[in-house]
Tab-separated table of C-alpha atoms and ligand atoms in Angstrom:
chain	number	residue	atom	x	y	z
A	1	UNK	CA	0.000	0.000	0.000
A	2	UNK	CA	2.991	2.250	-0.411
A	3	UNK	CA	1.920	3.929	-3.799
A	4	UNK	CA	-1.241	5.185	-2.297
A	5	UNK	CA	0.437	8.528	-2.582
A	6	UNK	CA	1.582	8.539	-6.409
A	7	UNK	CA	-2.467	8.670	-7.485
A	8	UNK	CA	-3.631	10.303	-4.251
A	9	UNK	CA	-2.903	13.820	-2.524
A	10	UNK	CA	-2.555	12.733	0.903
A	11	UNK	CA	-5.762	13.717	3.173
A	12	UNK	CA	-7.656	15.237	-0.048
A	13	UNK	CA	-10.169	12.053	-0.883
A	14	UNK	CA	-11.444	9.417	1.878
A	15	UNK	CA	-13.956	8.304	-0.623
A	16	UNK	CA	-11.484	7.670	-3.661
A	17	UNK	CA	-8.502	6.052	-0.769
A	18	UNK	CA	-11.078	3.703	0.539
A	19	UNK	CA	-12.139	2.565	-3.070
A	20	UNK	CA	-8.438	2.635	-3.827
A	21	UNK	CA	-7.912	0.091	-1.162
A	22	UNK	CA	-10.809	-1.760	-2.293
A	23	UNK	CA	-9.249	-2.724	-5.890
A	24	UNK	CA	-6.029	-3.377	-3.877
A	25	UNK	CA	-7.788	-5.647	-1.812
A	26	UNK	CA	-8.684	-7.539	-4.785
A	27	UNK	CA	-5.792	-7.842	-6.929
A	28	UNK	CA	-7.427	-5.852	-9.856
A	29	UNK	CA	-5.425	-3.391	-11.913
A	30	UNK	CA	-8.273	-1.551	-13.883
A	31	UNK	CA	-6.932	0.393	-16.653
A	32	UNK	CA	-3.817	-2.122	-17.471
A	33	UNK	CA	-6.005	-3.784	-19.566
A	34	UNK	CA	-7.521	-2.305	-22.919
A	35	UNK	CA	-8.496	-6.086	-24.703
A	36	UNK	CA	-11.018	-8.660	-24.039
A	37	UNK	CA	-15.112	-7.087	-24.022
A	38	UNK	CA	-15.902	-9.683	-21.042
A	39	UNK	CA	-12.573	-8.714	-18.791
A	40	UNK	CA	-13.741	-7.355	-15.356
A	41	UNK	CA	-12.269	-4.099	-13.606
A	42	UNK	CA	-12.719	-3.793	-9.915
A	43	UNK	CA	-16.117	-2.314	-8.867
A	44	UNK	CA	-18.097	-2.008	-5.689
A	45	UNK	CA	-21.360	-2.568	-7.965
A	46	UNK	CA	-24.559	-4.073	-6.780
A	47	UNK	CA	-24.930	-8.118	-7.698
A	48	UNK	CA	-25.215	-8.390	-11.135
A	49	UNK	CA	-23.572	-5.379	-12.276
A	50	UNK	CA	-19.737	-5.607	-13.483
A	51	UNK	CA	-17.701	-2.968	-15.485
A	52	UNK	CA	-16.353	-4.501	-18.808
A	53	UNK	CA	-13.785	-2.188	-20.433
A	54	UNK	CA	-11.334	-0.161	-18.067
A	55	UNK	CA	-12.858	3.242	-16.919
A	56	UNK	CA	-10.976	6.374	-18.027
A	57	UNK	CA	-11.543	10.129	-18.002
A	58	UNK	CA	-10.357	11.882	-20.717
A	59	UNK	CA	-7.192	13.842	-20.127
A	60	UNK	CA	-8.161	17.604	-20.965
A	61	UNK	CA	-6.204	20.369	-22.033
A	62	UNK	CA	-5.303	23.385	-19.422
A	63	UNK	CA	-7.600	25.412	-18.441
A	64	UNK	CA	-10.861	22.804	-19.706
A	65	UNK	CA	-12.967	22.729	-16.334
A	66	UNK	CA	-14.873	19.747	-17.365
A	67	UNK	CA	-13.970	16.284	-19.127
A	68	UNK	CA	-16.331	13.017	-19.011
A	69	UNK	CA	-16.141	9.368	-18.063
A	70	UNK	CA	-16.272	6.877	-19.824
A	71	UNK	CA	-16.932	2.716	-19.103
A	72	UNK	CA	-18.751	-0.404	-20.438
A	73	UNK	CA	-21.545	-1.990	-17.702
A	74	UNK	CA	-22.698	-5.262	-17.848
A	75	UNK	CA	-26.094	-5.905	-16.326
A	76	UNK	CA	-26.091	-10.215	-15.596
A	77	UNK	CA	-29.332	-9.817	-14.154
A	78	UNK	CA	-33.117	-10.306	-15.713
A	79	UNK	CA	-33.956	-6.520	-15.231
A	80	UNK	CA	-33.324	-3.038	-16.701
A	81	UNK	CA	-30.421	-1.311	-14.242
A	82	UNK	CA	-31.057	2.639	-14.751
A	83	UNK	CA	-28.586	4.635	-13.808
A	84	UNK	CA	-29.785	7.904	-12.747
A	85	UNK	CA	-27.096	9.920	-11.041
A	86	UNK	CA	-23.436	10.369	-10.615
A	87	UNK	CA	-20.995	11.848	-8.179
A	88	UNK	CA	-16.862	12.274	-8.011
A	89	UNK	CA	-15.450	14.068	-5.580
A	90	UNK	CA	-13.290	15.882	-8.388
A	91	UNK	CA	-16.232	17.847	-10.059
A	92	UNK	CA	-18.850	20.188	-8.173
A	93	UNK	CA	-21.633	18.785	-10.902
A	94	UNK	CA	-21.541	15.124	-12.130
A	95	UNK	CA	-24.126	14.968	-15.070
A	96	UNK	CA	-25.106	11.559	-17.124
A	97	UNK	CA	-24.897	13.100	-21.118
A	98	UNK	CA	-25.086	11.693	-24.368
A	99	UNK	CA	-24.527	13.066	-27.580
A	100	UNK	CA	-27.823	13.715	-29.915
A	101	UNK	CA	-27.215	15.400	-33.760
A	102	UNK	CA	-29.248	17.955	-33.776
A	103	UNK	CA	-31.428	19.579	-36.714
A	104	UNK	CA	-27.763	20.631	-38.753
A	105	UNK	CA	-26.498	17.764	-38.029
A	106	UNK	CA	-24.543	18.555	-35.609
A	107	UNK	CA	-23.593	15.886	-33.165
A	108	UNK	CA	-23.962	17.928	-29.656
A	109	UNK	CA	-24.047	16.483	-25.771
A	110	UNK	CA	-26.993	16.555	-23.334
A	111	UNK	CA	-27.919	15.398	-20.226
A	112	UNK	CA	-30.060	12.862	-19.981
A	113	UNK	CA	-32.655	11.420	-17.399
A	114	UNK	CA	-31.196	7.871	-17.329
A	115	UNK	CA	-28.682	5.225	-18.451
A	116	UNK	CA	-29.971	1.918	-19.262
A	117	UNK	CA	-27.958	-1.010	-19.029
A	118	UNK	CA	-30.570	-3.967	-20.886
A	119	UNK	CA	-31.279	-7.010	-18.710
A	120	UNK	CA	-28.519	-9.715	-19.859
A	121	UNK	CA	-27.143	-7.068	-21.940
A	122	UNK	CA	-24.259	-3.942	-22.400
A	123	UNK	CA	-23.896	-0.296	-22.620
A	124	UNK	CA	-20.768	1.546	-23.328
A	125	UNK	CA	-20.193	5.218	-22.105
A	126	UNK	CA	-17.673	5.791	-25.095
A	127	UNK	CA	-16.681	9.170	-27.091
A	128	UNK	CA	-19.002	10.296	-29.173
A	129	UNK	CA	-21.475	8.559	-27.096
A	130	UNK	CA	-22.853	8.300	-23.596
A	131	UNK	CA	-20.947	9.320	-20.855
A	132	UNK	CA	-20.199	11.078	-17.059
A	133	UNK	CA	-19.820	14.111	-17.533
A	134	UNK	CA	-17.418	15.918	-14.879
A	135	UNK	CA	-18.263	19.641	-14.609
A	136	UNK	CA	-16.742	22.045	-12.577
A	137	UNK	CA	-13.646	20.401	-12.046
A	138	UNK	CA	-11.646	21.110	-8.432
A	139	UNK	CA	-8.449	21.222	-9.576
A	140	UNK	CA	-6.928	20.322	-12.999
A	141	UNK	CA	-6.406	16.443	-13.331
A	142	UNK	CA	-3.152	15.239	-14.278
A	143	UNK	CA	-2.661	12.097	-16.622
A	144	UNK	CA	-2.991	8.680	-14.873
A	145	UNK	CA	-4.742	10.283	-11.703
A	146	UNK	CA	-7.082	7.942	-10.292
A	147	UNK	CA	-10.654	9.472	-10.123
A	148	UNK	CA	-13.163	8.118	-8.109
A	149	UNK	CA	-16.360	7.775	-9.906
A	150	UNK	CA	-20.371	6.726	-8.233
A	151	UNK	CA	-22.903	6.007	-10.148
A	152	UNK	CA	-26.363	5.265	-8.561
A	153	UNK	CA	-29.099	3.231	-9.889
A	154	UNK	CA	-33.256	4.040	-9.633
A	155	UNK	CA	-33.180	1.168	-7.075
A	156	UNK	CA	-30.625	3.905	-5.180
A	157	UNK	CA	-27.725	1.359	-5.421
A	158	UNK	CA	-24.543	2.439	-5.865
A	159	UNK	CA	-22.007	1.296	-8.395
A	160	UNK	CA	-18.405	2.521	-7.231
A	161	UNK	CA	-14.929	2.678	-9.257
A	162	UNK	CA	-11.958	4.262	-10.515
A	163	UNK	CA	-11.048	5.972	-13.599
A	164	UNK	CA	-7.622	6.890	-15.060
A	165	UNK	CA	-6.982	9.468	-16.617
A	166	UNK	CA	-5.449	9.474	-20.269
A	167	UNK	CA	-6.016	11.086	-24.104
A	168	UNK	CA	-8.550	10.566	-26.277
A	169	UNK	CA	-6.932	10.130	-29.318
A	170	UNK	CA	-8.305	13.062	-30.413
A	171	UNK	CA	-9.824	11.258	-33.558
A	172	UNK	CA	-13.381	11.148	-32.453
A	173	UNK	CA	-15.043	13.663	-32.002
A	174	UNK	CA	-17.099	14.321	-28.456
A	175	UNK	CA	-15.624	16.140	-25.624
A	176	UNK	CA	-12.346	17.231	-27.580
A	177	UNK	CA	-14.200	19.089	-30.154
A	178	UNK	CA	-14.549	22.374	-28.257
A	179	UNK	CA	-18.414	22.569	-28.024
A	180	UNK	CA	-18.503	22.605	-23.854
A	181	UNK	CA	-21.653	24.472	-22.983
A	182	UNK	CA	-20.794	24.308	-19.072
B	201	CU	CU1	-21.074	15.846	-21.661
């Protein structure tokens, strides 16, 4: 437990050090691991639930005060999950978007009331697509931080994990294309 300090600012996030010590505790190393749809990355999800491609938040350039989350969820149960809310302690707002074209044609974000993950099936929060959107950013986040993501479900369960942060790629477009409206 000795690198605690290389993703975490000592004192700054009980929340985020507790889940830290969680994935710790289990031997996962989300975010090592880019290959293989049905791979698991540590999550304090409800039964049922698992994350399926390793969470990230996109690495922003200076002075962006937002930047989004992004994850697969796999729902193994034989009912709808909804998410319906988010939380990190990095952002003042946590928002659940998606992107919609609009009458142009213009692919633009939105919040939205929920995120359904199909009984039995998948959803993927990707770029251009669904996602957490962090707004209002604390402080600027630094590549490979560790940010400490909660989503909660319309049964109010709570699905807890961590996301690195890294680039884009900058080929898609989404949350690198300059359209912010927060
Ligand atoms: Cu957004």
């Amino acid at each position: 437990m000795t690198n605690i300090s290389q993703y975490q600012r000592p004192g700054r996030l009980a929340l985020a050090g507790a889940v830290f010590l969680a994935l710790a505790a289990t031997g996962v190393t989300a975010g090592e691991h880019a290959h293989g749809a049905d791979e698991t990355f540590a999550c304090d999800c409800p039964e049922g639930l698992e994350i399926v491609s390793a969470p990230w938040v996109r690495m922003m350039p200076p002075g962006m005060g937002s930047t989004a989350a992004y994850l697969t969820l796999a729902n193994h149960t034989d009912e709808d999950v909804e998410l319906v809310r988010g939380e990190s302690p990095v952002a003042g707002v946590t928002e659940l978007h998606d992107h919609v074209q609009d009458d142009a044609g213009v692919m633009r974000m939105r919040e939205v009331e929920a995120i359904t993950i199909p009984a039995g099936g998948k959803t993927a929060l990707e770029p251009g697509g669904l996602h957490v959107m962090l707004i209002d950013l604390h402080e600027p986040l630094e590549r490979d931080q560790r940010v400490s993501v909660t989503l909660e479900t319309a049964a109010g369960e709570t699905a807890g994990f961590e996301a690195t942060v890294r680039d884009g790629g900058g080929s898609r477009h989404g949350h690198g294309s300059g359209h912010h409206g927060h």
